[in-house]
Short mmCIF file of C-alpha atoms in Angstrom, two decimals:
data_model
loop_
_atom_site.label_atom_id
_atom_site.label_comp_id
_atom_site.label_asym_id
_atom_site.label_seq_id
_atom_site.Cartn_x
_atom_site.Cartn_y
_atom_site.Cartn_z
CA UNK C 17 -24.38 17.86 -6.23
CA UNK C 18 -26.87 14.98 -5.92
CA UNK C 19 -29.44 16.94 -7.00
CA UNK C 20 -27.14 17.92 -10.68
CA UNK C 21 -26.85 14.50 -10.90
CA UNK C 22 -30.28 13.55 -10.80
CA UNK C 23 -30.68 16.75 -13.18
CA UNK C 24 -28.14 14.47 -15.67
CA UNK C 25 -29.73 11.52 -15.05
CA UNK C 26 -33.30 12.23 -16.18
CA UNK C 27 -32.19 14.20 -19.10
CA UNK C 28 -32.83 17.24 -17.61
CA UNK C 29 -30.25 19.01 -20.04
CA UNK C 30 -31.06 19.43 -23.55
CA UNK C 31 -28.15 18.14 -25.56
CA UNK C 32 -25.72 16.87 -22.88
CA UNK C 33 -24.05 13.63 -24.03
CA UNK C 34 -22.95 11.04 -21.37
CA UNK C 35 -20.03 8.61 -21.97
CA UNK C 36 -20.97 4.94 -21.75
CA UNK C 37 -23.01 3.11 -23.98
CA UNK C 38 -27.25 3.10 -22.76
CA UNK C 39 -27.51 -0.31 -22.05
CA UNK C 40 -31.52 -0.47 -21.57
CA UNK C 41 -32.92 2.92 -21.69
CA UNK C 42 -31.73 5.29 -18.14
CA UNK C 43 -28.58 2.66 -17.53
CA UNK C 44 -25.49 3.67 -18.96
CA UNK C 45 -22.63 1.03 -18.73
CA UNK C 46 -18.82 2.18 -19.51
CA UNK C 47 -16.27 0.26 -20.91
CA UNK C 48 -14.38 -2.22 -19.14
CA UNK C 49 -17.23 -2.73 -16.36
CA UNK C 50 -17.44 -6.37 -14.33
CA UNK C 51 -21.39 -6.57 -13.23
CA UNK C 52 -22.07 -9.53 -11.75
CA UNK C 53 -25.60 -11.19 -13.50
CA UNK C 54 -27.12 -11.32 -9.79
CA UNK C 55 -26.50 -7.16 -9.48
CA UNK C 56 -30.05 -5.17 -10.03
CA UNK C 57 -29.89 -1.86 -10.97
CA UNK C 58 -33.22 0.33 -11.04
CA UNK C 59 -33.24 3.44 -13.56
CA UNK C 60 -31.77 5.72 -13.90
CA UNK C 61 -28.05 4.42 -13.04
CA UNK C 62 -24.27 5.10 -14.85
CA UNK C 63 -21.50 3.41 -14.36
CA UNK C 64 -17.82 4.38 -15.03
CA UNK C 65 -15.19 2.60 -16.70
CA UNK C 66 -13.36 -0.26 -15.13
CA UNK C 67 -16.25 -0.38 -12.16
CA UNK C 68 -16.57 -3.49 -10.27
CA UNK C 69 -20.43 -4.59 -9.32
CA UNK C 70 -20.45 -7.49 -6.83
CA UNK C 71 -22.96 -10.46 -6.48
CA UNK C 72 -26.14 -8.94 -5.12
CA UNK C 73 -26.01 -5.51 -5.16
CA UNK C 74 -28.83 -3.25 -6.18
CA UNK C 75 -28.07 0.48 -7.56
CA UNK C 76 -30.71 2.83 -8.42
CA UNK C 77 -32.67 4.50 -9.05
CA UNK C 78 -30.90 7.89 -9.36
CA UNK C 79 -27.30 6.29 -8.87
CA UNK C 80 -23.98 7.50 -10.06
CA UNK C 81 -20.72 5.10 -9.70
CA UNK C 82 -17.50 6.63 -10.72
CA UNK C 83 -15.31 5.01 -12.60
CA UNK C 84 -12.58 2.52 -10.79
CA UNK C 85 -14.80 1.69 -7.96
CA UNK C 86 -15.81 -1.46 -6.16
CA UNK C 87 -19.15 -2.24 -4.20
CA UNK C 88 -18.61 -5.67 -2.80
CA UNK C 89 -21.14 -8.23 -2.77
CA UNK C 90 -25.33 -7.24 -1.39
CA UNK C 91 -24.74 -3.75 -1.10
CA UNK C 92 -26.74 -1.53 -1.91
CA UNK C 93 -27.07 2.33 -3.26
CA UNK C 94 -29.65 4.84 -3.62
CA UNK C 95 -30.09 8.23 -4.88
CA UNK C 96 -26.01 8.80 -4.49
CA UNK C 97 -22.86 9.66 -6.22
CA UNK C 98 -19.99 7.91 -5.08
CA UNK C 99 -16.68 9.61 -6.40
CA UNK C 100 -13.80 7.78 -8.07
CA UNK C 101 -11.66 5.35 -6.94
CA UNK C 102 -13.97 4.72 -3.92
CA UNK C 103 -14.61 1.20 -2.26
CA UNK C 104 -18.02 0.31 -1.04
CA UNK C 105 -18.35 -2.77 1.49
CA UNK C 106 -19.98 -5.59 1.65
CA UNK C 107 -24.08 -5.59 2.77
CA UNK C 108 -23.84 -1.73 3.38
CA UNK C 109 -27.15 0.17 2.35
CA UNK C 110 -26.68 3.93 1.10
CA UNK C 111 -29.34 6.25 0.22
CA UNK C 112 -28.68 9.93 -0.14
CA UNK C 113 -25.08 10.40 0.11
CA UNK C 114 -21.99 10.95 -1.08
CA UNK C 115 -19.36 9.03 -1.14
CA UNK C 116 -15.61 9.51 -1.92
CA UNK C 117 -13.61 7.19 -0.51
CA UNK C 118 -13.67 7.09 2.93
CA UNK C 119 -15.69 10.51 3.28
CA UNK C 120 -19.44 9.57 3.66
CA UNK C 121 -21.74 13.00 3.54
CA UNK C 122 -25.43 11.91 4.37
CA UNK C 123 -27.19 15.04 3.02
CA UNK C 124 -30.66 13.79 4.92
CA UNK C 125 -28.84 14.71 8.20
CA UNK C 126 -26.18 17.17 7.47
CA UNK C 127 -23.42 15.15 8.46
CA UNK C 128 -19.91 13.91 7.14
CA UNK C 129 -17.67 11.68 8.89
CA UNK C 130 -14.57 9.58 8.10
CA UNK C 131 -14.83 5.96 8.20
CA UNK C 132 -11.42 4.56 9.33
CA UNK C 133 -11.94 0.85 8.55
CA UNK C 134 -11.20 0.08 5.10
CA UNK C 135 -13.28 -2.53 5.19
CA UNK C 136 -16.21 -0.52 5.01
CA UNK C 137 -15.34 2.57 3.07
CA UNK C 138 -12.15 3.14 1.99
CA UNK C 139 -9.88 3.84 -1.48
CA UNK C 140 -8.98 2.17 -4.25
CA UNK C 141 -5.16 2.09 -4.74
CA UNK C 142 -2.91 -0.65 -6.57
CA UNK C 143 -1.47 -1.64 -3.26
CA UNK C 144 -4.88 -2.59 -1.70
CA UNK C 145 -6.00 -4.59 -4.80
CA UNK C 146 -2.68 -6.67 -4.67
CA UNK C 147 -3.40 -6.93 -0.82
CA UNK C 148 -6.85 -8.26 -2.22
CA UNK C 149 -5.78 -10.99 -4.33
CA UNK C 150 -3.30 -12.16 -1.91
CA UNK C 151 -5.89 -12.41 0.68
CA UNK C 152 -8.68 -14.51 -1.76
CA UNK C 153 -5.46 -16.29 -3.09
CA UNK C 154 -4.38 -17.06 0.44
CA UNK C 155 -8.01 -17.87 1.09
CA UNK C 156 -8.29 -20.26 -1.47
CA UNK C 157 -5.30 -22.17 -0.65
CA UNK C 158 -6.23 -22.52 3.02
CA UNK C 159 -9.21 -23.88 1.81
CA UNK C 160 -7.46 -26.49 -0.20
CA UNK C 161 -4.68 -27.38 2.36
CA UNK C 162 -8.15 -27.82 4.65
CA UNK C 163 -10.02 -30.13 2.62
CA UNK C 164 -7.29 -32.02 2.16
CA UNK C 165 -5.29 -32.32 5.45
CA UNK C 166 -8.44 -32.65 7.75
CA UNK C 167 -7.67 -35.83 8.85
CA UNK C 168 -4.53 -34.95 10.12
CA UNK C 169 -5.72 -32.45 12.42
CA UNK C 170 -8.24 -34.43 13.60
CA UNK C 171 -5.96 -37.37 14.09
CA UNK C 172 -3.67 -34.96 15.97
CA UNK C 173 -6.51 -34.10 18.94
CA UNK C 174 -7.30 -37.76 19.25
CA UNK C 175 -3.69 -38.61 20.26
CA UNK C 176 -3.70 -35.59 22.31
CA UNK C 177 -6.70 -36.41 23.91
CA UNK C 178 -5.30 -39.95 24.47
CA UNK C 179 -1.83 -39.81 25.56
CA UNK C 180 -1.45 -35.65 27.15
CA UNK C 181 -2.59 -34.53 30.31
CA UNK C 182 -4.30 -31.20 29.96
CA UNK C 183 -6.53 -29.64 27.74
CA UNK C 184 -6.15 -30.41 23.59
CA UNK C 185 -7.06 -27.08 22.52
CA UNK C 186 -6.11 -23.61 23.86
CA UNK C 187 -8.54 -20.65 22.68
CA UNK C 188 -6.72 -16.77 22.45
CA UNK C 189 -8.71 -13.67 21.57
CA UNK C 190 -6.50 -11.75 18.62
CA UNK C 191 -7.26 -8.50 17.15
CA UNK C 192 -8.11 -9.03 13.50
CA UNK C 193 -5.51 -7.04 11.23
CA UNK C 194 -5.19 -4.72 9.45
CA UNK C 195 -7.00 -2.40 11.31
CA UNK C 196 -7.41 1.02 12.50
CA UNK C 197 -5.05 2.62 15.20
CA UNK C 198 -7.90 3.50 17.46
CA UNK C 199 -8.16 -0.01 20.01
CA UNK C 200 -12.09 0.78 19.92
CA UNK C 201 -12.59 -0.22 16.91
CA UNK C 202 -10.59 -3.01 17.07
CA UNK C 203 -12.48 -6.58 16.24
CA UNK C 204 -11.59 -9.91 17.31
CA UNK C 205 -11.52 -13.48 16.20
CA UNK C 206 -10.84 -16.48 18.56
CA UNK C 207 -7.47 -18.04 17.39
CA UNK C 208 -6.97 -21.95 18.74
CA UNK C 209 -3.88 -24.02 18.32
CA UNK C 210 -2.26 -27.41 19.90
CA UNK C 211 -0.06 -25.51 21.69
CA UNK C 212 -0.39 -23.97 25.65
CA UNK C 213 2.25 -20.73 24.11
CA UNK C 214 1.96 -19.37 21.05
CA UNK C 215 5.99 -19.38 20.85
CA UNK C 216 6.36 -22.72 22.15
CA UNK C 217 6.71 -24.52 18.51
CA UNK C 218 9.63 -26.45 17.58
CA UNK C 219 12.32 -25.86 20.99
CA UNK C 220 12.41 -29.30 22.93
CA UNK C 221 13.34 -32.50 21.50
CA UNK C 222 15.30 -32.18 18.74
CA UNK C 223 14.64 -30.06 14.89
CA UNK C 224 12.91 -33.44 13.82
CA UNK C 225 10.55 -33.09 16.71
CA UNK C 226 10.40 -29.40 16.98
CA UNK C 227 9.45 -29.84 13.23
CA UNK C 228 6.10 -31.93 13.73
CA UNK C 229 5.33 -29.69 16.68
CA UNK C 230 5.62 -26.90 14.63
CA UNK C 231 3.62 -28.20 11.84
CA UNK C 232 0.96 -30.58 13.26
CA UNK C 233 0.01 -28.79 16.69
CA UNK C 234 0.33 -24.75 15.58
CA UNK C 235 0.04 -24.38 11.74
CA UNK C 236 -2.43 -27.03 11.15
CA UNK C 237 -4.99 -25.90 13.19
CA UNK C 238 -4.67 -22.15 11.87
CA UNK C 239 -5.99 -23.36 8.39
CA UNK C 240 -9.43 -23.17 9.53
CA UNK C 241 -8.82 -19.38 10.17
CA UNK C 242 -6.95 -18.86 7.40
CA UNK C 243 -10.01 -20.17 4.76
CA UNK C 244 -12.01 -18.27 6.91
CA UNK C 245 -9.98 -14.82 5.66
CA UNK C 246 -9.22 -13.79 9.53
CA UNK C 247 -5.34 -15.00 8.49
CA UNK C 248 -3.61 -15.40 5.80
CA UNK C 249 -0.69 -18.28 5.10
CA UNK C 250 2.02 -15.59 5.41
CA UNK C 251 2.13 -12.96 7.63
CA UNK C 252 2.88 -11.66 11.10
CA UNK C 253 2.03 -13.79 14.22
CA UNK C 254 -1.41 -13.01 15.89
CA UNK C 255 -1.36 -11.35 18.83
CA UNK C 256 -4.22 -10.03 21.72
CA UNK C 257 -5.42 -6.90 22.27
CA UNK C 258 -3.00 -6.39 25.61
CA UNK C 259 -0.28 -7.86 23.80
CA UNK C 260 -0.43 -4.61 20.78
CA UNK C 261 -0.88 -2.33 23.42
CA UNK C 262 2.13 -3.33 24.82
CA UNK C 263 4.14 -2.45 21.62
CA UNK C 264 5.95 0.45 21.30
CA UNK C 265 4.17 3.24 18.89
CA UNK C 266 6.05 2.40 15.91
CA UNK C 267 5.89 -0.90 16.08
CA UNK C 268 2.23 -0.74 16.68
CA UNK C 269 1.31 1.17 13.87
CA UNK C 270 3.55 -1.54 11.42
CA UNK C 271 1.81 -4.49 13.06
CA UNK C 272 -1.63 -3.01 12.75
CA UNK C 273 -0.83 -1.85 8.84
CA UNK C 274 0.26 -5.96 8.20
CA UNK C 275 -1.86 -9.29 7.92
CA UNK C 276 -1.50 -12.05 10.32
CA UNK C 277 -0.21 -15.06 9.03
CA UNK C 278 1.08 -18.72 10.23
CA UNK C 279 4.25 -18.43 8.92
CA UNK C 280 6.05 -15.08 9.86
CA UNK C 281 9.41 -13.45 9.18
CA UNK C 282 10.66 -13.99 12.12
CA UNK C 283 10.11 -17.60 12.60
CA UNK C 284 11.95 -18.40 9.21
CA UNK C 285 14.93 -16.23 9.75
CA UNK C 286 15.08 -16.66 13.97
CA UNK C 287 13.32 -19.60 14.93
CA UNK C 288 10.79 -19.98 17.91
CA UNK C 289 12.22 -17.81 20.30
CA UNK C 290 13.61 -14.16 18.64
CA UNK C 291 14.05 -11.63 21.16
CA UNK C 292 12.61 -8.49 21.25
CA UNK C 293 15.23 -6.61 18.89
CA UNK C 294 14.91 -10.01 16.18
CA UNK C 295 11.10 -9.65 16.56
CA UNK C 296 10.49 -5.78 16.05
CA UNK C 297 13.14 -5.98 12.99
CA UNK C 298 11.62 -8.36 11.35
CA UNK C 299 8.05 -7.25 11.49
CA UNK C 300 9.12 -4.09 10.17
CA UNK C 301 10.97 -5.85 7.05
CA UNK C 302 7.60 -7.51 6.18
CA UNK C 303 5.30 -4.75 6.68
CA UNK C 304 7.88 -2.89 4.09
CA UNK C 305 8.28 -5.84 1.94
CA UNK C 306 4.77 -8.18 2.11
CA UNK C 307 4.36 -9.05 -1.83
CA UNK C 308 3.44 -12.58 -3.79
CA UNK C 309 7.70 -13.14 -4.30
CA UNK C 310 8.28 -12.45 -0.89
CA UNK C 311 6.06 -14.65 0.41
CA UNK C 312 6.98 -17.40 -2.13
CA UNK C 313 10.48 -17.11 -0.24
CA UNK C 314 9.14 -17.04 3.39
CA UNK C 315 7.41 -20.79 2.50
CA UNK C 316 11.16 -22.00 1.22
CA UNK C 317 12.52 -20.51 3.80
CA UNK C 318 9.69 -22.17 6.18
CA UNK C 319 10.65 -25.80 4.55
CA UNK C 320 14.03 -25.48 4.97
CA UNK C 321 13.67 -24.26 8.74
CA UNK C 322 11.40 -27.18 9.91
CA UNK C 323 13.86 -29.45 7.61
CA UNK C 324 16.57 -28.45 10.36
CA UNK C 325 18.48 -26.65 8.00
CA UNK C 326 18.29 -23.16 8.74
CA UNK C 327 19.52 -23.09 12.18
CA UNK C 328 18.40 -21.90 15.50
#
């Protein structure tokens, strides 16, 4: 198959027309193609329609990109075909294989294997573009709510540090999400907060109290992650790798299919404390119903909770 293509590529075939238009002579471009100025490609290269090109990236020579893929930003691809709808991941190197989807075939060695993080390999579907944009547009406003509130925070660990006994920050190990079902291939990120518990929010002294607990010793702190792309402003609640293994198999497989967040479903509908039943129910209704709208309505529903009007 790589070998055809190669065939196609240096005009091999007397009278075979390609689609695209022949940009500089051996690189054919389609229609509807983003190609970022910094991406190199070496001749001979074609491109399909509606192809994203990252920052970086180097293709050729002897490269064939179907049409609705991504390669992300400094990758780069050699004498391969990668198949439609197929994303590539950021700073991978490919020569000599073939790619569709999540299937990598390296023909050098004979192999084929399945990559199971999507982060690497994976398919293009309309669900995991939206999930895209929500995380850069989540990204972006962590970012902003960073640059601006960084004061706070740090104004927040000097009074700690002046007026609690104890340590000011408390360092957990959770399992970066979404992510595959086998716990070997699990990565980590160190989450910190304010807080000694993550559940121990907004219970003791009052809603105005549990309020500013809620906001200035747990959420603040989380923006750094969340500008960082490891979380996201809406989502489920972090959690360590013992604490997933401890979930039952269905509930596993939702909470490792969702995005952690600092404001979760079940905060906003059952405060700090949910039990076990609250907790697994509403996980479940986010994984189902994660979206831009929904999450518009878990921050009202945040305001109005720390506003003390949405009950305990």
């Amino acid at each position: 198959l790589i070998e055809a293509h190669r065939m196609v590529l240096d005009k091999a075939f007397k009278g075979l027309f390609l689609g695209g238009r022949e940009a500089d002579p051996g690189i054919w471009i389609c229609r509807n193609v983003s190609l970022h100025p910094t991406a190199r490609l070496l001749p001979p290269v074609f491109i399909g329609e509606d192809a994203r090109i990252g920052s970086g990236t180097q293709l050729g020579p002897h490269v064939v990109i179907g049409q609705n893929c991504i390669l992300d930003s400094g990758s780069s691809v050699a004498g391969s075909v990668v198949f439609p709808g197929s994303y590539v991941g950021e700073a991978l190197e490919l020569a000599d294989v073939i790619v569709d989807r999540n299937r990598l075939i390296n023909v050098r060695f004979g192999a084929a294997v399945s990559i199971t993080d999507h982060f690497i390999l994976g398919g293009i579907t309309p669900k995991h573009l939206r999930g895209r944009l929500l995380s850069l547009l989540s990204m972006a406003m962590g970012t902003v709510l960073l640059l601006a509130l960084w004061p706070l925070i740090l104004l927040t660990a000097l009074l700690l540090k002046a007026f609690s006994k104890g340590p000011v920050k408390y360092t957990r190990e959770a399992v970066r999400i979404p992510a595959s079902s086998d716990p070997g291939l699990w990565q980590t990120f160190s989450y910190w907060t304010f807080l000694p518990d993550k559940g121990e929010a907004a219970a003791k002294g009052g809603r105005l109290r549990a309020g500013f607990r809620e906001i200035f010793l747990r959420a603040l702190p989380s923006l750094i992650h969340v500008a960082l792309g490891r979380m996201r402003i809406v989502g489920v609640s972090p959690r360590t790798r013992e604490e997933i293994l401890g979930l039952s198999d269905d509930w596993r497989a939702l909470y490792l299919d969702a995005k952690a967040g600092i404001i979760s479903e079940a905060f906003v509908h059952y405060g700090v404390h949910p039990n076990e039943d609250d907790l697994y129910s509403a996980e479940a209704f986010y994984s189902a119903m994660a979206g831009f709208k929904h999450d518009l309505d878990l921050l009202w529903g945040y305001g109005t909770r720390l506003l003390g009007r949405g009950g305990d």
